[in-house]
CSV table of C-alpha atoms in Angstrom, one decimal:
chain,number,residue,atom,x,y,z
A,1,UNK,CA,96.6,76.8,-77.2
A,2,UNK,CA,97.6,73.1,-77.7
A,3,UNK,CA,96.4,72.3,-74.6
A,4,UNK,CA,93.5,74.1,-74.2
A,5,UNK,CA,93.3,76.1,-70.4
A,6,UNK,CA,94.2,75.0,-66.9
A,7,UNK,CA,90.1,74.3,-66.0
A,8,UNK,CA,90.0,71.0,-68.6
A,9,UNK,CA,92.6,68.9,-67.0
A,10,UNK,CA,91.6,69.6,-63.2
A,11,UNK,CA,88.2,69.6,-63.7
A,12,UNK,CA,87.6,67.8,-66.6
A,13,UNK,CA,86.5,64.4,-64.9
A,14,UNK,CA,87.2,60.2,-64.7
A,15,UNK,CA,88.7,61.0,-68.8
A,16,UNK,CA,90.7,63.9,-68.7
A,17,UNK,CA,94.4,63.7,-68.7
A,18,UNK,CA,95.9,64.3,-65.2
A,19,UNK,CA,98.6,66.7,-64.8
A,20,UNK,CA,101.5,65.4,-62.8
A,21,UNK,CA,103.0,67.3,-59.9
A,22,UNK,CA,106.2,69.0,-61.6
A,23,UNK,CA,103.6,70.3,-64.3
A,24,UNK,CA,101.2,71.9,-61.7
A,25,UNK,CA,104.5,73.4,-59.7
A,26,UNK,CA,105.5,74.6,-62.7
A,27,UNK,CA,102.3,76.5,-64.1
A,28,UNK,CA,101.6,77.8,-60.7
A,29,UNK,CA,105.0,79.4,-60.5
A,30,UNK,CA,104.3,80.5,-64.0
A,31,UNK,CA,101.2,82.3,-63.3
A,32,UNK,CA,103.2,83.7,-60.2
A,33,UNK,CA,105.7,85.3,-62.4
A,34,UNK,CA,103.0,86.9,-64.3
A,35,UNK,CA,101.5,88.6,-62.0
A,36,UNK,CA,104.8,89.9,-60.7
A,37,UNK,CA,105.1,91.3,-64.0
A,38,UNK,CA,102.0,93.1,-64.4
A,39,UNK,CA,102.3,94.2,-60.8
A,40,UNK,CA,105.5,95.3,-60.1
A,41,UNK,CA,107.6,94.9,-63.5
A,42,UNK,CA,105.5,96.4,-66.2
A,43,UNK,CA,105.8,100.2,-66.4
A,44,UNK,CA,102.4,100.9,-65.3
A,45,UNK,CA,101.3,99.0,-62.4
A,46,UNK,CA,98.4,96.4,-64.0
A,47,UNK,CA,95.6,94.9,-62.2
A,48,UNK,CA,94.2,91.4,-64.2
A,49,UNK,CA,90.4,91.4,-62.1
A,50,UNK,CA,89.7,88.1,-63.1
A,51,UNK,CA,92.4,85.8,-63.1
A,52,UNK,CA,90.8,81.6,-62.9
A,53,UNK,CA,91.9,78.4,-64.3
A,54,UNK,CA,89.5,79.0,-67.8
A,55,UNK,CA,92.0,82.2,-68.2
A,56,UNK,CA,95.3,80.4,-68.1
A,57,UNK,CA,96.6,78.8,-71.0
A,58,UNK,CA,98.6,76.1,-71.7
A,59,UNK,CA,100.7,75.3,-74.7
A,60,UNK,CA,102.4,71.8,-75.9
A,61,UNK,CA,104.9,72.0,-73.3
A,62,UNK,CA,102.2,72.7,-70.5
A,63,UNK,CA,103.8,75.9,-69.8
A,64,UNK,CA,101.2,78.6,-68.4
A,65,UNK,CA,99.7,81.4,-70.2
A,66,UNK,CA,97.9,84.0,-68.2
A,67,UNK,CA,95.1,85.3,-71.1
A,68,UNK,CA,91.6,87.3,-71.1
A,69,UNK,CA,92.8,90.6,-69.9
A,70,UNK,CA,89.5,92.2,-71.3
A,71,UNK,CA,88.7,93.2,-67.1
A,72,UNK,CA,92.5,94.3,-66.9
A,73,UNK,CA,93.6,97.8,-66.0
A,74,UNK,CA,96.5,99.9,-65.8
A,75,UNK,CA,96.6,102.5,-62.8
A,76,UNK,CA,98.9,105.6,-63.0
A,77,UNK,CA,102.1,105.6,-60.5
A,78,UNK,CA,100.0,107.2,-57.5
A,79,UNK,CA,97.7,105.1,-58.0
A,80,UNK,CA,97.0,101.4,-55.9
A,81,UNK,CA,93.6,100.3,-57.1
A,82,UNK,CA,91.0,100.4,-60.1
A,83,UNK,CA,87.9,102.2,-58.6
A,84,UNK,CA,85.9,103.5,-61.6
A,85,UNK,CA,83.8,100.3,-61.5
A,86,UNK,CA,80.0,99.5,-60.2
A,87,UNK,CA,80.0,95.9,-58.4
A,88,UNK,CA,82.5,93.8,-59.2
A,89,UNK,CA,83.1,91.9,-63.0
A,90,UNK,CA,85.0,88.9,-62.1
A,91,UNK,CA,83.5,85.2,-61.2
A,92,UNK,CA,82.1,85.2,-58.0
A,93,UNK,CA,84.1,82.7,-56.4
A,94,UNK,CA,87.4,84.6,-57.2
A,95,UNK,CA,86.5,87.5,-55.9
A,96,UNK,CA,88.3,88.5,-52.7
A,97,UNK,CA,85.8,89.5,-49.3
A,98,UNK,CA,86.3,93.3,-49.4
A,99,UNK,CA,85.5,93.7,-53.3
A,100,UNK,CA,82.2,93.4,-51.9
A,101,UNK,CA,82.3,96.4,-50.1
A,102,UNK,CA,84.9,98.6,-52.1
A,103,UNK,CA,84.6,97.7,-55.8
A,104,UNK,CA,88.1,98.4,-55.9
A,105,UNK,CA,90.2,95.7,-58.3
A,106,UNK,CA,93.9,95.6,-56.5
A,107,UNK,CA,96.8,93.7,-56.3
A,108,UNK,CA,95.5,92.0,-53.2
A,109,UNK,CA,92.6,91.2,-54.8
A,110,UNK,CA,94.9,89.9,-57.6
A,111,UNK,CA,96.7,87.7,-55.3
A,112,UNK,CA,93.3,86.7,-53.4
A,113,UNK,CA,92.3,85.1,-56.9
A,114,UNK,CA,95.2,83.5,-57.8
A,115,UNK,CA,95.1,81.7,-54.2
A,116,UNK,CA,91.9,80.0,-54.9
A,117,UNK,CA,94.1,79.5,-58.6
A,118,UNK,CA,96.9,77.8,-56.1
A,119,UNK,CA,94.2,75.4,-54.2
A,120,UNK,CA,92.3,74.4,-56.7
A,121,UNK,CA,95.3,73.1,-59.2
A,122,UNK,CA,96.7,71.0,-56.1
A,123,UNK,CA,93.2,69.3,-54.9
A,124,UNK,CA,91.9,69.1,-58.0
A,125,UNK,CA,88.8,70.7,-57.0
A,126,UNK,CA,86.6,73.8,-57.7
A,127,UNK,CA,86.5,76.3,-55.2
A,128,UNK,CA,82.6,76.0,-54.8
A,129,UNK,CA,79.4,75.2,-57.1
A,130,UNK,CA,78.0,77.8,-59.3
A,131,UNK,CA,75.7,79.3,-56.9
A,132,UNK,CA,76.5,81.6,-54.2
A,133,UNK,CA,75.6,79.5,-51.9
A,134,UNK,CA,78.7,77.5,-52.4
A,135,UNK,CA,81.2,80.6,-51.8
A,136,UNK,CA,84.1,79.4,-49.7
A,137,UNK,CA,83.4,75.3,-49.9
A,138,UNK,CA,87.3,74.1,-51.1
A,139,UNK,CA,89.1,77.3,-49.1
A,140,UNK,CA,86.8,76.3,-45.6
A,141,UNK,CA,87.9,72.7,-46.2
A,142,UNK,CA,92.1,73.2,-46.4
A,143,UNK,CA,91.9,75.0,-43.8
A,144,UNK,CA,90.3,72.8,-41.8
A,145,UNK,CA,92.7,70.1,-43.1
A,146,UNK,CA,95.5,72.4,-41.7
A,147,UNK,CA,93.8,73.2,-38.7
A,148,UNK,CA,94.0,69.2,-38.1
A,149,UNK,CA,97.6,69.1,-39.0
A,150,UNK,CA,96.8,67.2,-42.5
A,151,UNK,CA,96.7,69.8,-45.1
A,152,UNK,CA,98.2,66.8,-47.4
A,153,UNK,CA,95.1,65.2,-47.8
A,154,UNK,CA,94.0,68.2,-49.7
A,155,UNK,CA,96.0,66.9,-52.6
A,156,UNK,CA,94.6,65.9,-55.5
A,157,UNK,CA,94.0,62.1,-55.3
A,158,UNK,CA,94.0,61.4,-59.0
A,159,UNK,CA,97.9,61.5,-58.3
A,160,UNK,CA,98.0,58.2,-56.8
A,161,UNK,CA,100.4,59.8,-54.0
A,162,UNK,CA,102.9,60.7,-57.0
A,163,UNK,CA,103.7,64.3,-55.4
A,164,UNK,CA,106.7,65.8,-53.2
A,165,UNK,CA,104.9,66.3,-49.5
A,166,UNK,CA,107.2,69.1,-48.5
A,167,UNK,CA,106.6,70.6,-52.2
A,168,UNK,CA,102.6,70.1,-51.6
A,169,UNK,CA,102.7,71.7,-48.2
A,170,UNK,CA,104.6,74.6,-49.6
A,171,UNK,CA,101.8,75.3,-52.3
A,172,UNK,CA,98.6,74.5,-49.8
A,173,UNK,CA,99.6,76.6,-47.7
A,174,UNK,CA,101.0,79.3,-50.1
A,175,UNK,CA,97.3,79.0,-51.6
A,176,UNK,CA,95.7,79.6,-48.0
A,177,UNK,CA,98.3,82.6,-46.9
A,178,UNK,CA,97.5,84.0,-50.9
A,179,UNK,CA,93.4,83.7,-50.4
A,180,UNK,CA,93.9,85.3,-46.3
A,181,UNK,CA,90.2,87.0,-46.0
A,182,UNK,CA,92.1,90.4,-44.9
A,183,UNK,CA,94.0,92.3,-48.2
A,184,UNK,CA,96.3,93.6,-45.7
A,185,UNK,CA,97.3,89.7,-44.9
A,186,UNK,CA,97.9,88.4,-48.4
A,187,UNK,CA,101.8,88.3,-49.4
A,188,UNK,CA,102.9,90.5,-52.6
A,189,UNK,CA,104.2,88.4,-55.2
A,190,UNK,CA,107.6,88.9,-55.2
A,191,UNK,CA,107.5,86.9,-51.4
A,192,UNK,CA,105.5,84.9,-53.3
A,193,UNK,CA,107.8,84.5,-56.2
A,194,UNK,CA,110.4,83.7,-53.4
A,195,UNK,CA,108.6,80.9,-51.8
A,196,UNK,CA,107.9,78.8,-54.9
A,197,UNK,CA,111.9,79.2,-55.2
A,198,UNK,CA,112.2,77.5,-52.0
A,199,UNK,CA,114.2,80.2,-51.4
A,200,UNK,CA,112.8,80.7,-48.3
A,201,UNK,CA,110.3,78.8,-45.7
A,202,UNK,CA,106.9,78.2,-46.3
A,203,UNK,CA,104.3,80.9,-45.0
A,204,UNK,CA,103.3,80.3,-41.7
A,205,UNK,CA,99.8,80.0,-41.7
A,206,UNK,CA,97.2,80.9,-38.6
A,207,UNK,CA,95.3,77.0,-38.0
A,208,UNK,CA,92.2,78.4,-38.5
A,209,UNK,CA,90.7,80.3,-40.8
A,210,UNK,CA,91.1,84.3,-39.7
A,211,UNK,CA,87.6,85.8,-39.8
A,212,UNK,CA,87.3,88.6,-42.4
A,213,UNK,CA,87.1,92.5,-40.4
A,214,UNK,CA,85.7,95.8,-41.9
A,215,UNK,CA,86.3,98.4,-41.7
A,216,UNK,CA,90.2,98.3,-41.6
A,217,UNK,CA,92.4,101.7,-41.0
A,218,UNK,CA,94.2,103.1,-43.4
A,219,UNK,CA,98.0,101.7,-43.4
A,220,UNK,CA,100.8,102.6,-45.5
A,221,UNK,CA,103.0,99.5,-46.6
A,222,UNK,CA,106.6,100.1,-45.8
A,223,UNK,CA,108.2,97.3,-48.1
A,224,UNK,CA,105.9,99.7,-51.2
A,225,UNK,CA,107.6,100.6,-54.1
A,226,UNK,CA,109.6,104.1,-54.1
A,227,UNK,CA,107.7,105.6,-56.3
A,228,UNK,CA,103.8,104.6,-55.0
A,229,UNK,CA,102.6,104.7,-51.6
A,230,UNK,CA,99.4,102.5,-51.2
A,231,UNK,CA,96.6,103.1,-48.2
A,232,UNK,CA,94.3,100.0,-47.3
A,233,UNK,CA,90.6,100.4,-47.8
A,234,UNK,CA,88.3,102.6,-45.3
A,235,UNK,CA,84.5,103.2,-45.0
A,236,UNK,CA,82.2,104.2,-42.7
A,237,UNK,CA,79.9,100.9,-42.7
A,238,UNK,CA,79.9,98.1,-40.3
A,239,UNK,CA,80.0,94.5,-41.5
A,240,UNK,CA,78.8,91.4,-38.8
A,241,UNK,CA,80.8,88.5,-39.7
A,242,UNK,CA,78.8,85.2,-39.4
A,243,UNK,CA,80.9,82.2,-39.1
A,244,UNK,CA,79.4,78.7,-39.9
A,245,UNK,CA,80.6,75.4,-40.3
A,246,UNK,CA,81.6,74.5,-43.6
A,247,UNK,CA,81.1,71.4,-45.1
A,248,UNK,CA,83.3,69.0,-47.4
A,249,UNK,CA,83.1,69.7,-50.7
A,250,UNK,CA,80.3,68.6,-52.7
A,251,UNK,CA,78.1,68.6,-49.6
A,252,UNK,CA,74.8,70.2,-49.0
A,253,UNK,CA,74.0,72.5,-46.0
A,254,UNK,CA,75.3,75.2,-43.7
A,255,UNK,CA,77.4,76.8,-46.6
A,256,UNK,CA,73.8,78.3,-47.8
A,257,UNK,CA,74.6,81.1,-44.9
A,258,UNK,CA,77.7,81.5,-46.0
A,259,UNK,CA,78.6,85.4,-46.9
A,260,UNK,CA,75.2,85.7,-48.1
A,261,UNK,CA,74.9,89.2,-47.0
A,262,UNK,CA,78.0,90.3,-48.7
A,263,UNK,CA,77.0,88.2,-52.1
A,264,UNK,CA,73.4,89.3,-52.4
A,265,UNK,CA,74.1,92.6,-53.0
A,266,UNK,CA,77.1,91.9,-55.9
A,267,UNK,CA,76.0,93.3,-59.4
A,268,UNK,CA,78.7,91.8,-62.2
A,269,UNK,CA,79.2,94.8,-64.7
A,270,UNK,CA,81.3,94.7,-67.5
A,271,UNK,CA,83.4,98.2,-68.0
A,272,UNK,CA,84.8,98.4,-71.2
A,273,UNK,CA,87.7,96.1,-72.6
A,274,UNK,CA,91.9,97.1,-72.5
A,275,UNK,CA,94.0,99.5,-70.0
A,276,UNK,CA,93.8,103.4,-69.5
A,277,UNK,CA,96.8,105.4,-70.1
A,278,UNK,CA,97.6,109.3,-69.1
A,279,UNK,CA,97.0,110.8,-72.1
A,280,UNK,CA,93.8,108.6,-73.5
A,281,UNK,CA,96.1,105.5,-74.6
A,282,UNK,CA,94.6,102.7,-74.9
A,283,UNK,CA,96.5,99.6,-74.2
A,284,UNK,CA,95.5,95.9,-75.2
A,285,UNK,CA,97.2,93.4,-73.2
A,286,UNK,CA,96.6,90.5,-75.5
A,287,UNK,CA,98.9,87.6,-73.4
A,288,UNK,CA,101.2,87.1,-71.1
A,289,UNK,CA,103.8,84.8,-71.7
A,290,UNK,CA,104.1,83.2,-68.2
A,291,UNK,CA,107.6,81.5,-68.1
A,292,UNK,CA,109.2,83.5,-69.2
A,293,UNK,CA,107.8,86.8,-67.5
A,294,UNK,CA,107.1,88.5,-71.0
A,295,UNK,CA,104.0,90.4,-71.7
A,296,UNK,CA,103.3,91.7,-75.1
A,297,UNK,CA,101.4,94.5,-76.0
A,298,UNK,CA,99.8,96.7,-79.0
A,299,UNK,CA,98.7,99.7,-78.9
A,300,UNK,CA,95.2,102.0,-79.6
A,301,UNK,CA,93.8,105.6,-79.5
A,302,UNK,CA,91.2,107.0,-77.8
């Protein structure tokens, strides 16, 4: 791609050109229609695992690509979620609470990631360091923004206050509604796809940050499609929350506590590249062309 992916311009330091605000409304909505498509459009219901900024692309005209569907799966009609997985493949900080306890890729999950996508294109900032230590440090710190009633500030600075406030609002707290800790919380995309059309008001978000609960019981969604009824996740173990303070980003400290009981145990597996089909198909989902809510797609044997 021409311009290389989404992580070099909002993480690429002092040097690296700075997108303006209609180009990182744009690609955001772009990514959105994407995952509508895989999700709800494509005949196969599709679940991406590992959507991040190094995985969208963007081409001369800074229009998104969503790419790397190597972790993607297709599910069959009945089906709501990818279990035939051991720990879960995608980067840690993208990976939404109750993967840690399910190893089930879903559309929440999905949305959970592209959330952290959503927060981190309009601050500018990663959503923690590399270690697990880190987990949480960008999502902790919007929502405390929020919770103060200046969720603005999150903004990305590098735009010199060149942004639509309403517009940055809408996104922020699109981001923290899309990365809720509880799947059952997180909007579905087409709400989603709604709200970046300002066809509607922005989510109304909770001022603080709900803590995450497990186990859940089992619910059936009643805006589903016709044809697939989805159940929330169940188990018989207990989880104790521990809340702590977070920190600003880049800062040191009580974010070492932080989840460390759900990330210790997390073993990152690869599982084979390309989607399962009834029948032993084989599908390689090589791009999807964001925009314009295409996806194409060639086809292999088992």
């Amino acid at each position: 791609m021409p311009n290389g992916s989404l992580d070099k311009h909002i993480f690429g330091g002092k040097d690296a050109p700075v997108l303006n605000w209609e180009q990182r409304y744009n690609l955001i909505s772009g990514v959105a229609s994407a995952l509508n498509y895989l999700h709800h459009e494509y005949d196969q219901m599709v679940v991406h695992r590992d959507i991040k900024p190094s995985n969208i692309m963007l081409d001369s005209a800074f229009n998104a690509q969503l790419g790397d569907f190597g972790l993607a799966r297709a599910l069959e009609s009945d089906k709501s979620s990818y279990t035939d997985m051991v720990g879960v493949p995608e980067t840690l900080s993208y990976i939404a609470p109750e993967c840690f306890h399910t190893g089930r890729a879903t559309r929440e999950s999905d949305v959970f990631a592209f959330g952290v996508v959503i927060l981190e294109t309009v601050c500018g900032r990663r959503v923690s360091c590399s270690s697990p230590a880190g987990f949480g440090q960008l999502l902790e710190w919007v929502w405390r923004l929020h919770g103060a009633g200046r969720i603005v500030d999150a903004v990305d600075p590098r735009l010199t206050g060149e942004f639509d406030e309403k517009d940055a609002e809408r996104l922020l707290l699109l981001g923290l509604a899309c990365s809720h800790p509880n799947a059952g919380d997180r909007p579905r995309t087409n709400a989603i796809m709604q709200n970046l059309a300002r066809s509607v008001p922005p989510f109304a978000v909770p001022l603080a940050r709900p803590a995450f609960t497990w186990p859940v019981e089992p619910t059936v969604n009643a805006d589903e499609d016709a044809d697939m009824t989805e159940t929330s996740y169940t188990t018989a173990a207990t989880t104790t929350v521990v809340e702590v303070n977070p920190e600003v980003p880049g800062e040191h400290g009580a974010q070492e506590r932080a989840r460390e009981a759900c990330v210790h145990d997390a073993r990152l597996e690869h599982h084979g590249r390309g989607l399962r089909r009834p029948g032993g198909t084989r599908q390689w989902l090589t791009w999807a062309r964001v925009g314009s809510i295409k996806a194409r797609l060639s086809g292999e044997t088992w």
